[in-house]
Amino acid sequence: VNQNMSVSDFKQIYKWEYGHRMYGRLIGVAFTAPLLYYMVRGRVSSTLYRRLGVLFVLGASQGLIGWWMVRSGLSHTGNQTYNDLPRVSPYRLATHLGS
């Protein structure tokens, strides 16, 4: 696909993307584990429960939007551009960056 990219260049991009995914998962676990711990023990009031629920939904939606964005570039048939390369949708990328 990219004739000018070496294996070293690809590895560098892959490491950044892998780190990005793992960082997102770490944030999700760091938020969810204490939330569940305190919910089970009844230490979360109903008002705080709603607020934390909204934050959980926002974080989860960011992960889903990222997955949706990456999925747009996983087509074996290309993306019907002039050189038919597999690429993520720029609209989905903008949605992921803006959310």
GROMACS .gro file of C-alpha atoms in nm:
model
   99
    1VAL     CA    1   0.000   0.000   0.000
    2ASN     CA    2   0.265   0.254   0.101
    3GLN     CA    3   0.580   0.183  -0.100
    4ASN     CA    4   0.789   0.446   0.082
    5MET     CA    5   0.721   0.315   0.433
    6SER     CA    6   0.982   0.094   0.592
    7VAL     CA    7   0.912  -0.169   0.854
    8SER     CA    8   1.070   0.062   1.111
    9ASP     CA    9   0.828   0.343   1.016
   10PHE     CA   10   0.534   0.105   1.043
   11LYS     CA   11   0.649  -0.017   1.384
   12GLN     CA   12   0.667   0.340   1.511
   13ILE     CA   13   0.311   0.416   1.400
   14TYR     CA   14   0.190   0.082   1.537
   15LYS     CA   15   0.345   0.152   1.879
   16TRP     CA   16   0.170   0.491   1.899
   17GLU     CA   17  -0.164   0.340   1.801
   18TYR     CA   18  -0.124   0.045   2.036
   19GLY     CA   19  -0.035   0.282   2.320
   20HIS     CA   20  -0.341   0.492   2.237
   21ARG     CA   21  -0.567   0.186   2.265
   22MET     CA   22  -0.406   0.065   2.585
   23TYR     CA   23  -0.426   0.414   2.741
   24GLY     CA   24  -0.798   0.428   2.663
   25ARG     CA   25  -0.851   0.087   2.820
   26LEU     CA   26  -0.648   0.186   3.126
   27ILE     CA   27  -0.864   0.494   3.173
   28GLY     CA   28  -1.177   0.279   3.140
   29VAL     CA   29  -1.057   0.029   3.401
   30ALA     CA   30  -0.932   0.306   3.634
   31PHE     CA   31  -1.280   0.462   3.623
   32THR     CA   32  -1.494   0.149   3.625
   33ALA     CA   33  -1.320  -0.061   3.893
   34PRO     CA   34  -1.352   0.195   4.176
   35LEU     CA   35  -1.704   0.283   4.060
   36LEU     CA   36  -1.813  -0.080   4.088
   37TYR     CA   37  -1.632  -0.120   4.421
   38TYR     CA   38  -1.815   0.174   4.579
   39MET     CA   39  -2.147   0.091   4.414
   40VAL     CA   40  -2.144  -0.262   4.556
   41ARG     CA   41  -2.076  -0.122   4.903
   42GLY     CA   42  -2.356   0.135   4.872
   43ARG     CA   43  -2.125   0.437   4.901
   44VAL     CA   44  -2.254   0.612   4.587
   45SER     CA   45  -2.557   0.837   4.629
   46SER     CA   46  -2.827   0.843   4.363
   47THR     CA   47  -2.726   1.192   4.247
   48LEU     CA   48  -2.360   1.094   4.217
   49TYR     CA   49  -2.461   0.765   4.056
   50ARG     CA   50  -2.637   0.953   3.774
   51ARG     CA   51  -2.343   1.188   3.721
   52LEU     CA   52  -2.092   0.905   3.715
   53GLY     CA   53  -2.321   0.712   3.482
   54VAL     CA   54  -2.313   1.003   3.236
   55LEU     CA   55  -1.932   1.010   3.255
   56PHE     CA   56  -1.920   0.634   3.198
   57VAL     CA   57  -2.144   0.662   2.891
   58LEU     CA   58  -1.931   0.945   2.750
   59GLY     CA   59  -1.612   0.743   2.795
   60ALA     CA   60  -1.766   0.430   2.648
   61SER     CA   61  -1.898   0.626   2.350
   62GLN     CA   62  -1.546   0.757   2.282
   63GLY     CA   63  -1.424   0.398   2.263
   64LEU     CA   64  -1.713   0.295   2.038
   65ILE     CA   65  -1.655   0.591   1.806
   66GLY     CA   66  -1.287   0.496   1.783
   67TRP     CA   67  -1.379   0.139   1.693
   68TRP     CA   68  -1.632   0.266   1.437
   69MET     CA   69  -1.365   0.491   1.286
   70VAL     CA   70  -1.106   0.212   1.255
   71ARG     CA   71  -1.366  -0.024   1.113
   72SER     CA   72  -1.423   0.217   0.824
   73GLY     CA   73  -1.066   0.154   0.706
   74LEU     CA   74  -1.073  -0.226   0.730
   75SER     CA   75  -1.211  -0.291   0.385
   76HIS     CA   76  -1.023  -0.522   0.149
   77THR     CA   77  -1.181  -0.351  -0.150
   78GLY     CA   78  -1.041  -0.004  -0.077
   79ASN     CA   79  -1.245   0.310  -0.038
   80GLN     CA   80  -1.334   0.402  -0.395
   81THR     CA   81  -1.076   0.686  -0.420
   82TYR     CA   82  -0.845   0.751  -0.711
   83ASN     CA   83  -0.588   0.497  -0.587
   84ASP     CA   84  -0.833   0.276  -0.393
   85LEU     CA   85  -0.626   0.252  -0.074
   86PRO     CA   86  -0.779   0.135   0.254
   87ARG     CA   87  -0.817   0.443   0.473
   88VAL     CA   88  -1.035   0.548   0.762
   89SER     CA   89  -1.317   0.784   0.684
   90PRO     CA   90  -1.212   1.146   0.747
   91TYR     CA   91  -1.561   1.218   0.880
   92ARG     CA   92  -1.534   0.938   1.134
   93LEU     CA   93  -1.183   1.053   1.228
   94ALA     CA   94  -1.315   1.405   1.288
   95THR     CA   95  -1.600   1.263   1.497
   96HIS     CA   96  -1.353   1.064   1.708
   97LEU     CA   97  -1.123   1.363   1.757
   98GLY     CA   98  -1.410   1.601   1.830
   99SER     CA   99  -1.596   1.386   2.078
   0.00000   0.00000   0.00000
